[in-house]
Amino acid sequence: MFRLVTLMILGTAAAIAGCDRDPMSETGFRLPDGDPVAGRKAFIYMQCNQCHTVAGEDLPEALLAGPPYVELGGPVSRVKTYGQLVTAIVNPSHELAPGYAEELVSEDGESKMYNYNRFMTVQELTDVVRFLQPHYDVVVPNYTYRVYQ
Ligand code: HEC
């Protein structure tokens, strides 16, 4: 028994230490904070509103607006982190937005979102993410239990 526990502890320690040795690990990754006002401007300038509305924002209509429409912000059951938003923009197919039918927002597993990586500056990316993040509201689901008597 003692051996088994020791083995388990050593195994876990090795797994934790192993993660950090992964040269592709995101440990230590942190972009600078952006500017939300500049982010709102960049969002419109980059025509993100072609496919997106932002909860609580009255954005002008985009020139080539068309489906798929995906709302950004609004109620979520878990915090939408800065990191998740950066990933959603620079690597949209990594994890598709929850709550939409896959065939609506993707084709052959690839997000229908444009790839901005060759055009968007890091400054624009951080500003847009800083603009979007506070629009997500964490809402605890309201479970109502029926009481049997
Ligand atoms: C041609 C349509 C289109 C345009 C333009 C577009 N997107 Fe998207 N976007 C999508 C679709 C479809 C999804 C859902 C699938 C996915 O998660 O990639 C999405 C998802 C997202 C998500 C993840 C949402 C979530 O709740 O998980 C973010 C954040 C996002 N887009 C930001 C942007 C920003 C910022 C721009 C402008 C730089 C932009 N999008 C431009 C189509 C578009």
PDB file of C-alpha atoms and ligand atoms in Angstrom, residues 43 46-48 50-52 68 70 72 80 85 88-89 92 95-98 105 111-114 116 120 128 132 136, ligand 1:
ATOM      1  CA  PHE A  43     -13.779  46.164 -33.884  1.00  0.00           C
ATOM      2  CA  MET A  46     -11.981  45.554 -38.915  1.00  0.00           C
ATOM      3  CA  GLN A  47     -15.647  44.907 -39.698  1.00  0.00           C
ATOM      4  CA  CYS A  48     -16.059  42.292 -36.961  1.00  0.00           C
ATOM      5  CA  GLN A  50     -20.274  41.770 -40.203  1.00  0.00           C
ATOM      6  CA  CYS A  51     -20.968  38.606 -38.237  1.00  0.00           C
ATOM      7  CA  HIS A  52     -21.081  39.775 -34.622  1.00  0.00           C
ATOM      8  CA  PRO A  68     -23.580  33.526 -39.400  1.00  0.00           C
ATOM      9  CA  VAL A  70     -22.795  35.199 -33.369  1.00  0.00           C
ATOM     10  CA  LEU A  72     -20.309  38.241 -28.327  1.00  0.00           C
ATOM     11  CA  LYS A  80     -14.814  34.007 -20.513  1.00  0.00           C
ATOM     12  CA  LEU A  85     -10.885  35.414 -26.293  1.00  0.00           C
ATOM     13  CA  ALA A  88     -11.008  32.610 -30.305  1.00  0.00           C
ATOM     14  CA  ILE A  89      -9.629  35.392 -32.524  1.00  0.00           C
ATOM     15  CA  PRO A  92     -10.918  30.320 -34.106  1.00  0.00           C
ATOM     16  CA  GLU A  95     -12.762  25.661 -29.895  1.00  0.00           C
ATOM     17  CA  LEU A  96     -15.984  26.786 -31.529  1.00  0.00           C
ATOM     18  CA  ALA A  97     -18.303  29.187 -29.690  1.00  0.00           C
ATOM     19  CA  PRO A  98     -20.684  27.188 -27.498  1.00  0.00           C
ATOM     20  CA  VAL A 105     -20.653  28.346 -37.562  1.00  0.00           C
ATOM     21  CA  SER A 111     -14.665  28.094 -38.101  1.00  0.00           C
ATOM     22  CA  LYS A 112     -16.373  30.323 -40.648  1.00  0.00           C
ATOM     23  CA  MET A 113     -14.650  33.297 -39.038  1.00  0.00           C
ATOM     24  CA  TYR A 114     -12.107  35.111 -41.209  1.00  0.00           C
ATOM     25  CA  TYR A 116      -7.075  38.061 -39.415  1.00  0.00           C
ATOM     26  CA  MET A 120      -4.297  42.489 -37.343  1.00  0.00           C
ATOM     27  CA  VAL A 128     -10.327  44.319 -29.096  1.00  0.00           C
ATOM     28  CA  LEU A 132     -14.974  42.478 -25.466  1.00  0.00           C
ATOM     29  CA  TYR A 136     -19.459  38.702 -20.719  1.00  0.00           C
TER      30      TYR A 136
HETATM   31  C1  HEC B   1     -17.326  36.119 -41.543  1.00  0.00           C
HETATM   32  C2  HEC B   1     -17.903  36.158 -40.225  1.00  0.00           C
HETATM   33  C3  HEC B   1     -17.055  36.605 -39.057  1.00  0.00           C
HETATM   34  C4  HEC B   1     -16.307  37.759 -38.924  1.00  0.00           C
HETATM   35  C5  HEC B   1     -16.131  38.882 -39.920  1.00  0.00           C
HETATM   36  C6  HEC B   1     -15.727  37.705 -37.592  1.00  0.00           C
HETATM   37  N1  HEC B   1     -16.132  36.577 -36.942  1.00  0.00           N
HETATM   38 FE1  HEC B   1     -15.764  36.097 -35.004  1.00  0.00          FE
HETATM   39  N2  HEC B   1     -16.800  34.358 -35.237  1.00  0.00           N
HETATM   40  C7  HEC B   1     -17.477  33.972 -36.380  1.00  0.00           C
HETATM   41  C8  HEC B   1     -18.103  32.698 -36.156  1.00  0.00           C
HETATM   42  C9  HEC B   1     -18.929  31.927 -37.170  1.00  0.00           C
HETATM   43  C10 HEC B   1     -17.814  32.334 -34.826  1.00  0.00           C
HETATM   44  C11 HEC B   1     -18.258  31.043 -34.091  1.00  0.00           C
HETATM   45  C12 HEC B   1     -17.336  29.919 -34.388  1.00  0.00           C
HETATM   46  C13 HEC B   1     -16.052  30.070 -33.625  1.00  0.00           C
HETATM   47  O1  HEC B   1     -16.082  30.035 -32.391  1.00  0.00           O
HETATM   48  O2  HEC B   1     -15.004  30.275 -34.290  1.00  0.00           O
HETATM   49  C14 HEC B   1     -16.986  33.402 -34.271  1.00  0.00           C
HETATM   50  C15 HEC B   1     -16.494  33.429 -32.969  1.00  0.00           C
HETATM   51  C16 HEC B   1     -15.856  34.500 -32.395  1.00  0.00           C
HETATM   52  C17 HEC B   1     -15.469  34.577 -30.999  1.00  0.00           C
HETATM   53  C18 HEC B   1     -15.712  33.507 -29.934  1.00  0.00           C
HETATM   54  C19 HEC B   1     -17.078  33.705 -29.322  1.00  0.00           C
HETATM   55  C20 HEC B   1     -17.386  32.818 -28.134  1.00  0.00           C
HETATM   56  O3  HEC B   1     -18.331  33.172 -27.405  1.00  0.00           O
HETATM   57  O4  HEC B   1     -16.723  31.792 -27.938  1.00  0.00           O
HETATM   58  C21 HEC B   1     -14.849  35.786 -30.823  1.00  0.00           C
HETATM   59  C22 HEC B   1     -14.291  36.331 -29.517  1.00  0.00           C
HETATM   60  C23 HEC B   1     -14.844  36.445 -32.106  1.00  0.00           C
HETATM   61  N3  HEC B   1     -15.470  35.649 -33.029  1.00  0.00           N
HETATM   62  C24 HEC B   1     -14.289  37.690 -32.335  1.00  0.00           C
HETATM   63  C25 HEC B   1     -14.220  38.297 -33.584  1.00  0.00           C
HETATM   64  C26 HEC B   1     -13.500  39.541 -33.839  1.00  0.00           C
HETATM   65  C27 HEC B   1     -12.749  40.348 -32.791  1.00  0.00           C
HETATM   66  C28 HEC B   1     -13.633  39.800 -35.180  1.00  0.00           C
HETATM   67  C29 HEC B   1     -13.017  40.921 -35.959  1.00  0.00           C
HETATM   68  C30 HEC B   1     -11.584  41.060 -35.874  1.00  0.00           C
HETATM   69  C31 HEC B   1     -14.461  38.726 -35.754  1.00  0.00           C
HETATM   70  N4  HEC B   1     -14.778  37.844 -34.755  1.00  0.00           N
HETATM   71  C32 HEC B   1     -14.878  38.679 -37.071  1.00  0.00           C
HETATM   72  C33 HEC B   1     -17.563  34.670 -37.552  1.00  0.00           C
HETATM   73  C34 HEC B   1     -16.945  35.874 -37.811  1.00  0.00           C
END
